[in-house]
Coordinates of C-alpha atoms in Angstrom, one line a residue:
M1422 CA -52.0 111.1 -40.8
T1423 CA -55.6 110.5 -41.9
D1424 CA -56.4 108.0 -44.4
L1425 CA -56.7 110.4 -47.3
E1426 CA -53.2 111.8 -46.6
R1427 CA -52.1 108.5 -46.7
L1428 CA -53.6 107.7 -50.1
C1429 CA -52.2 111.4 -51.4
A1430 CA -48.4 110.9 -50.2
P1431 CA -47.2 108.1 -52.7
H1432 CA -48.9 109.5 -55.4
G1433 CA -47.2 113.3 -54.7
V1434 CA -50.4 114.9 -54.1
T1435 CA -49.7 117.8 -51.2
T1436 CA -52.7 117.9 -48.4
F1437 CA -51.9 121.7 -47.9
Y1438 CA -49.9 124.4 -48.8
D1439 CA -48.2 127.5 -47.1
V1440 CA -50.2 131.1 -46.5
P1441 CA -48.4 134.0 -47.9
D1442 CA -46.7 136.3 -45.2
S1443 CA -47.8 133.8 -42.3
P1444 CA -44.5 131.7 -41.4
G1445 CA -45.5 128.2 -40.6
Q1446 CA -49.1 128.5 -41.2
R1447 CA -50.4 125.9 -43.7
R1448 CA -54.2 126.4 -45.9
P1449 CA -55.6 122.8 -46.2
V1450 CA -56.2 121.6 -49.9
P1451 CA -60.3 120.9 -49.9
E1452 CA -60.7 116.8 -50.1
K1453 CA -63.0 117.3 -52.9
T1454 CA -60.0 118.5 -54.7
L1455 CA -57.7 115.6 -53.2
H1456 CA -60.4 112.9 -54.6
L1457 CA -60.9 114.5 -57.9
L1458 CA -57.2 114.6 -58.5
L1459 CA -56.4 110.9 -57.0
E1460 CA -59.3 109.6 -59.4
K1461 CA -57.7 110.9 -62.2
L1462 CA -54.1 109.5 -61.5
G1463 CA -55.3 106.0 -61.0
P1464 CA -54.3 103.4 -58.2
D1465 CA -50.8 102.8 -59.3
P1466 CA -48.5 105.8 -58.1
L1467 CA -45.0 106.5 -59.8
P1468 CA -42.2 106.0 -57.6
L1469 CA -41.4 109.5 -56.7
P1470 CA -38.5 111.2 -54.6
K1471 CA -39.5 112.6 -51.4
T1472 CA -36.6 114.9 -51.2
L1473 CA -35.3 117.7 -53.9
T1474 CA -32.0 116.0 -54.4
P1475 CA -30.4 116.0 -58.0
P1476 CA -29.2 112.7 -59.4
C1477 CA -25.5 111.7 -58.5
G1478 CA -23.2 113.4 -61.4
V1479 CA -26.1 115.1 -63.3
K1480 CA -25.6 118.3 -64.8
C1481 CA -26.6 120.8 -67.8
Y1482 CA -24.4 122.1 -70.1
I1483 CA -22.1 124.9 -69.5
P1484 CA -19.1 125.7 -71.9
D1485 CA -15.7 126.1 -70.8
W1486 CA -15.6 129.9 -71.9
L1487 CA -18.2 130.6 -70.0
S1488 CA -17.4 129.3 -66.9
E1489 CA -13.9 131.2 -67.2
K1490 CA -15.6 134.5 -68.7
P1491 CA -19.1 135.3 -68.0
S1492 CA -21.2 136.9 -70.8
W1493 CA -23.7 139.1 -71.8
G1494 CA -26.9 139.1 -74.8
L1495 CA -30.1 140.8 -75.6
F1496 CA -33.4 140.2 -74.9
C1497 CA -36.7 141.4 -77.2
Q1498 CA -40.2 140.0 -78.0
L1499 CA -39.7 139.2 -81.7
Y1500 CA -43.0 140.1 -82.7
E1501 CA -42.4 143.7 -81.8
L1502 CA -39.7 144.5 -84.2
R1503 CA -40.4 146.7 -86.8
S1504 CA -38.6 147.0 -90.3
D1505 CA -39.3 148.5 -93.5
R1506 CA -39.6 145.1 -95.0
N1507 CA -41.7 143.2 -92.7
W1508 CA -45.4 142.7 -93.0
G1509 CA -46.6 144.5 -89.7
I1510 CA -44.8 141.9 -87.5
G1511 CA -41.3 140.8 -86.5
D1512 CA -40.4 137.8 -88.3
F1513 CA -37.3 135.4 -88.8
R1514 CA -35.5 137.5 -91.3
D1515 CA -35.8 140.3 -88.7
L1516 CA -34.4 138.2 -86.1
A1517 CA -31.4 137.2 -88.1
D1518 CA -30.6 141.0 -88.6
L1519 CA -30.9 141.7 -84.8
A1520 CA -28.7 139.0 -84.2
I1521 CA -26.2 140.1 -86.4
M1522 CA -26.5 143.6 -85.3
A1523 CA -26.4 142.7 -81.6
A1524 CA -23.2 140.3 -82.2
R1525 CA -21.4 143.6 -83.4
S1526 CA -22.2 145.1 -80.4
G1527 CA -20.7 142.3 -78.3
A1528 CA -23.5 140.2 -77.3
D1529 CA -23.3 136.5 -76.9
F1530 CA -27.2 135.5 -77.6
L1531 CA -30.2 137.2 -78.6
G1532 CA -33.2 136.1 -76.7
V1533 CA -36.8 136.3 -77.9
N1534 CA -40.5 135.1 -76.4
P1535 CA -41.8 131.4 -77.0
L1536 CA -42.1 131.0 -80.5
H1537 CA -44.2 128.0 -80.2
A1538 CA -47.4 127.4 -82.4
L1539 CA -50.6 129.8 -81.5
F1540 CA -54.0 129.5 -83.2
L1541 CA -54.4 130.9 -87.0
G1542 CA -58.0 130.1 -86.9
D1543 CA -58.2 132.9 -83.7
P1544 CA -55.4 135.2 -84.1
E1545 CA -56.4 137.0 -81.1
R1546 CA -55.1 134.4 -79.0
R1547 CA -51.8 136.0 -79.1
S1548 CA -50.0 135.1 -75.5
P1549 CA -46.8 132.7 -76.7
F1550 CA -46.9 131.4 -73.0
S1551 CA -50.6 129.8 -74.2
P1552 CA -49.6 128.2 -77.3
S1553 CA -51.6 125.6 -79.3
D1554 CA -48.4 123.2 -79.4
R1555 CA -45.1 124.0 -77.8
R1556 CA -43.4 121.4 -80.1
F1557 CA -44.2 123.3 -83.5
L1558 CA -43.6 127.0 -84.7
N1559 CA -45.8 130.1 -85.3
P1560 CA -45.9 130.4 -89.1
L1561 CA -46.8 134.2 -88.5
Y1562 CA -42.9 134.7 -88.2
I1563 CA -42.3 133.7 -91.6
A1564 CA -40.3 135.9 -93.6
V1565 CA -42.5 135.8 -97.0
D1566 CA -39.8 137.8 -98.9
W1567 CA -37.1 135.5 -98.3
L1568 CA -39.0 132.7 -100.4
R1569 CA -38.8 132.3 -103.8
G1570 CA -41.8 133.0 -105.8
A1571 CA -43.0 135.6 -103.6
A1572 CA -45.1 138.1 -105.2
A1573 CA -44.9 141.9 -104.5
P1574 CA -46.7 142.4 -101.5
P1575 CA -50.0 144.0 -101.2
D1576 CA -50.0 148.1 -99.6
L1577 CA -48.3 146.9 -96.2
S1578 CA -48.1 150.9 -95.0
E1579 CA -50.8 150.8 -92.2
L1580 CA -49.5 147.4 -90.7
R1581 CA -46.0 148.7 -90.8
N1582 CA -47.1 151.8 -89.2
N1583 CA -49.2 150.7 -86.7
S1584 CA -48.4 151.0 -83.3
N1585 CA -49.6 147.4 -82.1
V1586 CA -49.4 144.2 -84.4
D1587 CA -52.9 143.6 -85.9
Y1588 CA -52.9 140.0 -85.6
K1589 CA -56.0 139.4 -87.6
A1590 CA -55.1 141.4 -90.4
V1591 CA -51.3 140.2 -90.6
T1592 CA -52.8 136.5 -90.2
Q1593 CA -54.7 137.1 -93.3
I1594 CA -52.4 138.5 -95.3
K1595 CA -49.4 136.4 -94.7
L1596 CA -51.6 133.0 -95.3
T1597 CA -53.1 134.1 -98.6
A1598 CA -49.4 135.5 -99.7
L1599 CA -48.1 131.8 -98.2
R1600 CA -50.6 129.7 -99.9
A1601 CA -50.0 131.2 -103.3
I1602 CA -46.0 130.6 -103.1
H1603 CA -47.0 127.2 -102.1
A1604 CA -49.6 126.5 -105.1
D1605 CA -46.8 127.9 -107.2
T1606 CA -43.0 127.6 -105.9
P1607 CA -43.3 125.6 -102.6
F1608 CA -39.4 124.8 -103.1
G1609 CA -36.1 126.7 -104.1
D1610 CA -32.5 126.4 -103.5
G1611 CA -30.5 125.6 -100.5
A1612 CA -32.2 124.5 -97.6
Y1613 CA -35.3 125.1 -99.2
V1614 CA -35.1 121.7 -101.9
A1615 CA -37.7 119.6 -102.0
T1616 CA -35.9 116.6 -100.5
N1617 CA -35.2 118.8 -97.1
Y1618 CA -38.9 119.0 -97.1
A1619 CA -39.3 115.2 -97.3
S1620 CA -37.0 114.3 -94.8
F1621 CA -38.6 117.1 -92.4
K1622 CA -41.8 115.2 -92.9
A1623 CA -40.3 111.9 -92.1
S1624 CA -38.6 112.9 -89.0
G1625 CA -41.9 114.9 -87.9
G1626 CA -43.8 111.6 -87.9
D1627 CA -47.2 111.3 -86.6
P1628 CA -47.3 114.5 -84.2
L1629 CA -46.4 116.8 -87.0
L1630 CA -49.1 115.5 -89.3
H1631 CA -51.5 115.6 -86.5
H1632 CA -50.5 119.1 -85.9
A1633 CA -51.1 120.2 -89.3
L1634 CA -54.4 118.3 -89.4
Y1635 CA -55.6 120.0 -86.7
E1636 CA -54.3 123.5 -88.2
A1637 CA -56.4 122.7 -91.1
L1638 CA -59.4 121.4 -89.5
S1639 CA -59.3 124.4 -87.1
L1640 CA -59.3 127.0 -89.9
H1641 CA -62.2 125.2 -91.7
Q1642 CA -64.3 125.0 -88.1
A1643 CA -63.6 128.6 -87.7
R1644 CA -64.5 129.8 -91.1
Q1645 CA -67.9 127.6 -90.7
G1646 CA -68.6 129.3 -87.4
H1647 CA -67.8 126.3 -85.1
G1648 CA -64.4 128.0 -83.4
A1649 CA -61.1 127.3 -83.5
C1650 CA -60.8 125.2 -81.0
W1651 CA -61.9 121.4 -80.7
S1652 CA -63.5 121.6 -77.3
G1653 CA -66.3 123.6 -79.2
W1654 CA -66.6 121.0 -82.4
D1655 CA -68.9 118.2 -83.0
A1656 CA -68.0 115.0 -80.8
G1657 CA -66.6 113.3 -84.3
L1658 CA -64.2 115.9 -84.9
Q1659 CA -62.7 115.9 -81.0
D1660 CA -61.5 112.7 -81.5
T1661 CA -58.0 112.6 -83.7
Y1662 CA -58.6 109.3 -84.9
S1663 CA -62.1 109.3 -85.5
D1664 CA -64.1 108.5 -89.1
D1665 CA -64.6 112.1 -89.0
V1666 CA -61.0 113.4 -88.9
K1667 CA -60.0 110.4 -91.2
A1668 CA -62.5 111.8 -93.7
F1669 CA -61.9 115.4 -93.2
A1670 CA -57.9 114.5 -93.8
Q1671 CA -58.9 112.8 -97.1
D1672 CA -61.2 115.6 -98.6
H1673 CA -58.3 118.3 -97.6
A1674 CA -55.3 116.6 -98.4
E1675 CA -53.6 119.6 -100.1
E1676 CA -54.8 122.3 -96.8
V1677 CA -53.1 119.5 -94.4
E1678 CA -50.1 119.3 -96.9
F1679 CA -49.7 123.5 -96.8
H1680 CA -49.6 123.2 -92.8
L1681 CA -47.0 120.9 -93.0
W1682 CA -44.8 123.2 -95.6
L1683 CA -45.7 126.1 -93.0
Q1684 CA -43.9 124.4 -90.3
W1685 CA -41.2 123.5 -92.8
I1686 CA -40.7 126.7 -93.9
A1687 CA -40.6 128.1 -90.4
S1688 CA -37.9 125.5 -89.4
V1689 CA -35.7 126.6 -91.9
Q1690 CA -35.9 130.4 -91.5
L1691 CA -35.4 129.7 -87.6
Q1692 CA -32.1 127.5 -88.4
I1693 CA -30.8 130.3 -91.1
A1694 CA -31.3 133.0 -88.1
R1695 CA -29.7 130.5 -85.7
D1696 CA -26.8 130.3 -87.9
A1697 CA -26.7 134.0 -88.7
A1698 CA -26.3 134.7 -85.1
R1699 CA -23.4 132.2 -84.9
A1700 CA -21.3 133.3 -87.9
A1701 CA -21.5 137.0 -86.7
G1702 CA -19.9 136.1 -83.6
M1703 CA -22.4 134.8 -81.0
R1704 CA -21.0 132.3 -79.0
I1705 CA -24.3 131.3 -77.7
G1706 CA -26.7 132.3 -80.7
L1707 CA -30.4 132.4 -79.9
Y1708 CA -31.8 132.4 -76.6
L1709 CA -35.3 130.7 -76.7
D1710 CA -38.1 130.2 -74.5
L1711 CA -40.1 127.5 -73.5
A1712 CA -43.8 128.0 -72.1
V1713 CA -44.8 126.1 -69.1
G1714 CA -47.7 124.2 -70.6
E1715 CA -50.4 124.2 -73.7
A1716 CA -53.6 125.7 -73.9
P1717 CA -56.5 123.1 -72.9
D1718 CA -58.1 123.3 -76.5
G1719 CA -55.2 123.5 -79.0
S1720 CA -53.3 121.0 -80.9
A1721 CA -51.4 119.4 -78.5
T1722 CA -54.3 118.6 -76.0
W1723 CA -56.3 117.3 -79.3
A1724 CA -53.8 114.6 -80.0
A1725 CA -53.2 114.3 -76.4
D1726 CA -54.6 110.6 -76.1
G1727 CA -54.2 110.4 -72.3
T1728 CA -51.0 112.5 -71.9
M1729 CA -52.8 115.3 -69.9
I1730 CA -54.8 115.4 -66.5
D1731 CA -58.2 116.2 -67.4
G1732 CA -60.8 118.6 -65.6
F1733 CA -57.5 120.5 -64.0
S1734 CA -55.2 123.5 -65.0
I1735 CA -52.3 125.0 -64.1
G1736 CA -51.7 127.9 -62.2
A1737 CA -50.2 129.3 -58.7
P1738 CA -51.6 129.4 -54.8
P1739 CA -52.4 132.6 -53.3
D1740 CA -49.7 135.1 -52.5
V1741 CA -48.8 138.7 -51.8
F1742 CA -49.1 139.6 -55.5
A1743 CA -52.4 137.6 -56.0
T1744 CA -54.2 137.3 -53.1
E1745 CA -56.8 134.6 -54.7
G1746 CA -54.1 132.9 -56.7
Q1747 CA -53.7 132.3 -60.3
N1748 CA -55.1 130.1 -62.6
W1749 CA -53.0 130.2 -66.2
G1750 CA -55.6 128.2 -68.1
L1751 CA -52.8 125.5 -69.0
A1752 CA -53.5 121.8 -69.6
A1753 CA -51.6 119.9 -66.6
P1754 CA -49.2 117.0 -67.9
E1755 CA -49.9 113.5 -66.5
P1756 CA -46.8 112.6 -64.8
G1757 CA -46.6 109.0 -66.0
A1758 CA -46.8 110.1 -69.5
L1759 CA -44.0 112.5 -69.2
V1760 CA -41.4 109.5 -68.4
A1761 CA -43.1 106.9 -70.4
N1762 CA -40.5 105.2 -72.7
D1763 CA -37.3 106.9 -71.2
C1764 CA -39.1 110.1 -71.3
A1765 CA -39.8 110.0 -75.0
A1766 CA -42.6 112.9 -75.0
Y1767 CA -40.4 115.0 -72.9
R1768 CA -37.3 114.7 -74.9
A1769 CA -39.1 115.1 -77.9
L1770 CA -40.2 118.4 -76.4
I1771 CA -37.2 119.9 -75.2
G1772 CA -35.4 118.7 -78.2
A1773 CA -38.0 120.5 -80.6
Q1774 CA -36.5 123.7 -78.8
L1775 CA -32.8 122.8 -78.8
D1776 CA -32.4 122.3 -82.5
Y1777 CA -32.3 126.0 -83.0
A1778 CA -31.6 127.3 -79.2
G1779 CA -27.9 127.7 -77.6
A1780 CA -29.6 128.6 -74.6
L1781 CA -33.3 127.5 -73.3
R1782 CA -35.2 129.5 -70.6
I1783 CA -37.6 127.3 -69.0
D1784 CA -40.9 129.6 -67.6
H1785 CA -41.6 128.1 -64.3
A1786 CA -38.9 125.9 -63.7
M1787 CA -40.3 124.8 -60.6
A1788 CA -42.5 122.1 -62.9
L1789 CA -39.4 120.2 -63.0
W1790 CA -40.5 119.4 -59.1
Q1791 CA -44.3 120.1 -58.8
L1792 CA -46.9 121.9 -60.5
F1793 CA -50.3 123.6 -58.5
L1794 CA -53.2 122.2 -60.4
I1795 CA -56.7 124.1 -59.9
P1796 CA -60.0 121.7 -60.5
K1797 CA -61.9 123.0 -63.4
G1798 CA -64.8 125.5 -62.2
E1799 CA -62.8 126.2 -59.1
S1800 CA -60.8 128.9 -57.3
P1801 CA -57.3 128.5 -57.4
A1802 CA -57.2 128.6 -53.8
S1803 CA -59.0 125.2 -54.2
G1804 CA -55.8 123.9 -56.0
A1805 CA -53.2 121.5 -54.9
H1806 CA -49.3 120.8 -55.6
L1807 CA -48.7 117.6 -57.4
R1808 CA -45.1 116.0 -57.4
Y1809 CA -43.7 115.2 -60.9
P1810 CA -40.8 112.4 -61.7
F1811 CA -38.0 115.3 -61.0
P1812 CA -35.1 112.8 -61.2
D1813 CA -36.1 111.3 -64.7
L1814 CA -37.1 115.0 -66.1
V1815 CA -33.6 116.3 -65.5
R1816 CA -31.8 113.5 -66.4
A1817 CA -33.3 113.7 -70.2
L1818 CA -32.9 117.7 -69.9
A1819 CA -29.1 117.3 -69.0
D1820 CA -28.7 114.8 -71.5
L1821 CA -30.2 117.0 -74.2
S1822 CA -28.4 119.8 -72.9
H1823 CA -25.2 118.3 -73.7
E1824 CA -25.8 116.7 -76.8
H1825 CA -27.1 120.0 -77.9
R1826 CA -24.6 121.9 -76.4
T1827 CA -27.2 124.3 -75.0
V1828 CA -27.2 126.5 -71.9
M1829 CA -30.6 126.2 -69.5
I1830 CA -32.1 128.7 -67.6
G1831 CA -34.6 128.1 -65.4
E1832 CA -37.5 130.9 -64.4
D1833 CA -37.4 130.6 -60.6
L1834 CA -39.9 132.9 -59.6
G1835 CA -43.2 133.3 -57.5
F1836 CA -43.3 130.4 -55.2
V1837 CA -40.0 128.5 -55.1
P1838 CA -39.8 125.2 -53.0
D1839 CA -37.2 125.2 -49.9
G1840 CA -34.2 123.8 -51.9
F1841 CA -35.3 124.1 -55.3
R1842 CA -32.5 126.8 -56.0
A1843 CA -30.1 124.1 -54.3
A1844 CA -31.1 121.9 -56.6
M1845 CA -31.0 123.8 -59.8
D1846 CA -27.4 125.0 -58.8
A1847 CA -26.1 121.6 -58.7
L1848 CA -27.7 120.7 -61.9
H1849 CA -25.9 123.8 -63.4
I1850 CA -29.2 125.3 -64.5
L1851 CA -28.8 129.1 -64.4
S1852 CA -31.2 130.6 -61.7
Y1853 CA -33.2 133.8 -63.5
R1854 CA -32.6 136.9 -61.2
I1855 CA -34.4 140.3 -61.6
L1856 CA -32.8 143.3 -60.2
Y1857 CA -36.1 144.6 -59.0
F1858 CA -36.7 141.5 -57.0
E1859 CA -33.1 141.3 -55.5
Q1860 CA -33.7 143.0 -52.1
A1861 CA -33.2 142.3 -48.5
D1862 CA -32.5 143.7 -45.1
G1863 CA -33.7 147.1 -46.1
G1864 CA -32.0 147.6 -49.4
F1865 CA -30.9 146.1 -52.8
K1866 CA -28.3 143.2 -52.7
A1867 CA -24.6 144.2 -53.6
P1868 CA -23.7 142.7 -56.9
R1869 CA -21.0 140.3 -55.3
T1870 CA -24.0 138.6 -53.7
Y1871 CA -25.7 137.6 -56.8
P1872 CA -25.1 133.3 -57.5
R1873 CA -22.8 132.3 -60.2
H1874 CA -24.8 129.9 -62.0
A1875 CA -27.5 132.7 -62.9
L1876 CA -28.9 135.0 -65.5
A1877 CA -29.1 138.4 -64.3
C1878 CA -31.8 141.1 -65.7
L1879 CA -33.5 144.1 -64.8
S1880 CA -37.1 143.2 -65.5
T1881 CA -39.1 140.5 -67.9
H1882 CA -42.1 140.6 -69.7
D1883 CA -44.5 140.9 -67.1
L1884 CA -42.7 143.9 -65.5
P1885 CA -42.4 147.5 -66.5
T1886 CA -39.3 148.7 -68.3
F1887 CA -36.4 150.6 -65.8
G1888 CA -37.8 153.6 -67.2
G1889 CA -41.5 152.9 -66.3
W1890 CA -40.4 151.4 -63.2
W1891 CA -38.6 154.7 -61.9
R1892 CA -41.6 156.4 -63.3
S1893 CA -44.1 154.2 -61.4
E1894 CA -46.2 153.7 -64.5
D1895 CA -47.0 149.6 -63.3
I1896 CA -48.6 150.9 -60.3
A1897 CA -50.6 153.6 -62.1
L1898 CA -51.5 151.2 -64.5
R1899 CA -52.7 148.4 -62.2
Q1900 CA -54.9 151.1 -60.3
Q1901 CA -56.0 152.2 -63.6
H1902 CA -57.2 148.7 -64.8
G1903 CA -58.9 147.5 -61.5
L1904 CA -56.2 145.3 -60.3
V1905 CA -55.4 147.1 -57.0
D1906 CA -57.6 150.1 -55.3
Q1907 CA -56.7 153.5 -54.7
D1908 CA -55.0 152.8 -51.2
S1909 CA -53.0 150.1 -52.1
S1910 CA -51.7 152.3 -54.8
A1911 CA -50.8 154.9 -52.7
V1912 CA -48.7 152.0 -50.3
Q1913 CA -46.9 150.9 -53.4
L1914 CA -46.1 154.6 -54.3
Q1915 CA -44.5 155.2 -51.2
S1916 CA -42.7 152.0 -50.9
R1917 CA -41.4 152.9 -54.8
R1918 CA -40.2 156.1 -53.3
V1919 CA -38.0 154.3 -50.9
E1920 CA -36.5 151.8 -53.2
K1921 CA -35.5 154.0 -55.7
A1922 CA -33.7 155.7 -52.9
R1923 CA -32.0 152.3 -52.1
L1924 CA -31.2 151.4 -55.5
L1925 CA -29.0 154.8 -56.0
D1926 CA -27.4 153.6 -52.6
A1927 CA -26.5 150.4 -54.2
F1928 CA -25.3 152.1 -57.2
A1929 CA -23.1 154.2 -55.3
A1930 CA -21.8 151.6 -53.2
A1931 CA -21.0 150.1 -56.3
G1932 CA -19.1 152.8 -57.5
L1933 CA -21.8 154.3 -60.0
A1934 CA -23.2 157.1 -58.2
L1935 CA -25.4 159.3 -59.7
P1936 CA -25.8 163.2 -59.0
D1937 CA -27.2 164.0 -55.7
D1938 CA -30.6 165.3 -57.4
A1939 CA -31.4 162.1 -59.4
I1940 CA -34.0 160.9 -56.7
K1941 CA -35.9 164.2 -57.2
Q1942 CA -36.2 163.2 -60.9
Q1943 CA -39.6 162.6 -62.3
D1944 CA -38.1 160.7 -65.4
L1945 CA -35.4 158.4 -65.4
P1946 CA -32.3 160.2 -64.7
D1947 CA -29.4 160.5 -67.2
D1948 CA -26.9 157.8 -66.9
A1949 CA -29.3 156.1 -64.8
L1950 CA -29.9 153.0 -67.4
V1951 CA -26.1 152.4 -67.8
S1952 CA -25.5 152.4 -64.4
A1953 CA -28.1 149.9 -63.7
Y1954 CA -26.9 147.5 -66.7
R1955 CA -23.1 148.3 -65.4
F1956 CA -24.0 147.2 -61.7
I1957 CA -25.7 144.0 -62.5
A1958 CA -22.9 143.2 -65.2
R1959 CA -20.5 143.5 -62.1
T1960 CA -22.5 140.4 -60.5
P1961 CA -20.4 137.2 -61.1
C1962 CA -23.8 135.8 -62.6
L1963 CA -22.4 133.9 -66.0
L1964 CA -25.1 135.8 -68.1
V1965 CA -26.4 139.2 -68.0
G1966 CA -29.6 139.9 -70.5
V1967 CA -30.5 143.3 -71.8
R1968 CA -33.9 144.3 -72.5
L1969 CA -34.0 145.7 -75.8
A1970 CA -37.5 147.7 -74.8
D1971 CA -35.3 149.6 -72.2
L1972 CA -33.0 151.0 -74.8
V1973 CA -35.6 151.8 -77.9
G1974 CA -39.0 150.9 -76.2
P1975 CA -41.7 150.0 -76.3
A1976 CA -42.0 151.9 -73.1
Q1977 CA -45.2 150.3 -71.8
P1978 CA -45.0 147.1 -70.4
T1979 CA -45.5 143.9 -72.8
N1980 CA -47.9 142.3 -70.8
L1981 CA -50.5 143.4 -67.8
P1982 CA -50.9 140.1 -65.6
G1983 CA -54.6 140.1 -64.5
T1984 CA -56.0 141.7 -67.8
I1985 CA -56.5 140.3 -71.5
D1986 CA -58.2 142.7 -74.3
A1987 CA -58.2 145.8 -71.8
Y1988 CA -54.8 146.3 -72.3
P1989 CA -52.8 145.5 -75.5
N1990 CA -51.0 142.6 -74.4
W1991 CA -48.3 140.7 -76.5
K1992 CA -49.1 143.8 -79.4
L1993 CA -46.9 146.8 -78.8
R1994 CA -44.4 147.2 -81.4
C1995 CA -40.9 149.1 -80.9
P1996 CA -41.5 152.8 -82.2
V1997 CA -37.7 152.5 -83.7
P1998 CA -36.8 151.0 -86.9
L1999 CA -34.8 147.9 -87.2
H2000 CA -32.2 149.5 -89.1
A2001 CA -31.6 152.3 -86.7
I2002 CA -31.7 150.8 -83.8
A2003 CA -27.8 149.8 -84.0
D2004 CA -26.9 154.0 -84.1
H2005 CA -29.6 154.9 -81.4
P2006 CA -27.8 156.8 -78.8
V2007 CA -29.1 154.7 -75.6
F2008 CA -28.6 151.3 -77.1
R2009 CA -24.9 152.3 -78.0
S2010 CA -24.4 153.7 -74.7
V2011 CA -25.8 150.7 -72.8
T2012 CA -24.1 148.1 -75.2
E2013 CA -20.7 149.9 -75.2
A2014 CA -20.9 149.7 -71.5
M2015 CA -21.6 145.8 -71.3
S2016 CA -19.0 145.3 -74.0
E2017 CA -16.5 147.0 -71.4
E2018 CA -18.0 145.2 -68.3
R2019 CA -17.9 141.8 -69.9
P2020 CA -15.6 141.9 -72.9
R2021 CA -15.9 139.2 -75.5
V2022 CA -12.2 137.4 -75.1

């Protein structure tokens, strides 16, 4: 072991990582990366575990009824919902309505994309997985017509009829309407009373105030042509506690108050949707999603005060899907800051989600153990894994899971360290199993081989719908956008033809055979979607998720990794209006099949 390796080991910094498709081969981390990371971490290492061993007796919450009788639910992207009353983007009222509809169809949960605060001052930064601050909500999801004092809306026909969300127009029209309501009738009856607002501000404390101040400053700076994100502002505005920021807060107190109010309204309406789901019969209710990190130039990092590792971003090492690795452009949390004061910051982050969630999906759950950090300006291949205080984090997670009676799901795709899935299983964190990837020994795995502590689904937001997968549209899209070359596409198309035949064989072995000519059909064969969902419903997995886009669209992928504006990522809207979904023939056939396979009894 070299002197540098001896320095790295106690800090949990790896000095090499595995080479994809080359068992036993490892790529060394550049010394420059190691020195820079050690400099950022400081001289005193945290006590870190050397093995992936869960703390004794620590388990997340799983309700008794779920252990005895596995269940199912529905997934959607909230913004994609189309209704005759929303303002060109799905909102919390749509969420409540869809939850009631799904519950009546037998579903026990309704899952949505991350609802984190994004960038009101830069609406085209729309990825819910690159938020400004995960502790707070996106005000664009506020249902304006749910508020007392809402005036008759302007002509919304164009926004409602668009096939894509027009984030810039939606932001402008919604903020204008909400400002008018805040000025004239900020409070109402029930949950909207003024005393509840005062309590909300008191419990939110400084983090809430700093976020509201950032939102006000961000919009102001954007209007002045200085950009919505703090990294481009004058030095005096980059420091949360500077005299310049204090002066802005005093001069724009009403604007800051408006953003405090927006967070309160969003919280109230999400609680209403949560309660509607439970009242309609859902035993889990809302299933929320926690992004793995935050943008380096948003609200969370502006007020970070030493809790982030400056000069590094989160990503992934090279693998068979991304031969150069991936840089997700997210700020890297400082391990010591996460566990300070009995994990106070981490508990606050998780608790902010669990106030509303009956289930929580943790994106890139491996972050509980390690993150791949990339130096600023360097290729992802120059990154290194940094170990995090796993026992402390999972204890906090389990405590909050039981306190809020929330089921935990860990997205464990991509590079998964040896032993991590076994640790998840012991901790009762459900694994995330996607049909497309569950293949082994020249075929698709039989339902009985899936793990019990898992959620099974056909696909997720970065993957094609089942119809799109069958038609190989994802392969064509990657070639069209220059993500793969023609030769690679040809190989993938041949592999897809083989996969389709093997999937039909797996269906037949599970008693779900389709007609012999199904493999010859270019479009998705009749009953194939129902068979696919019956297939995963017959696994022992505690939960199964049905993707709304599989049933009623949009047929195109939600997100095409590797693209930003060349593809309408996070913009596509459902072509079927909300009021018509329950009677849609595909929705009915799949939900009826799910209720037969996994009845709510």
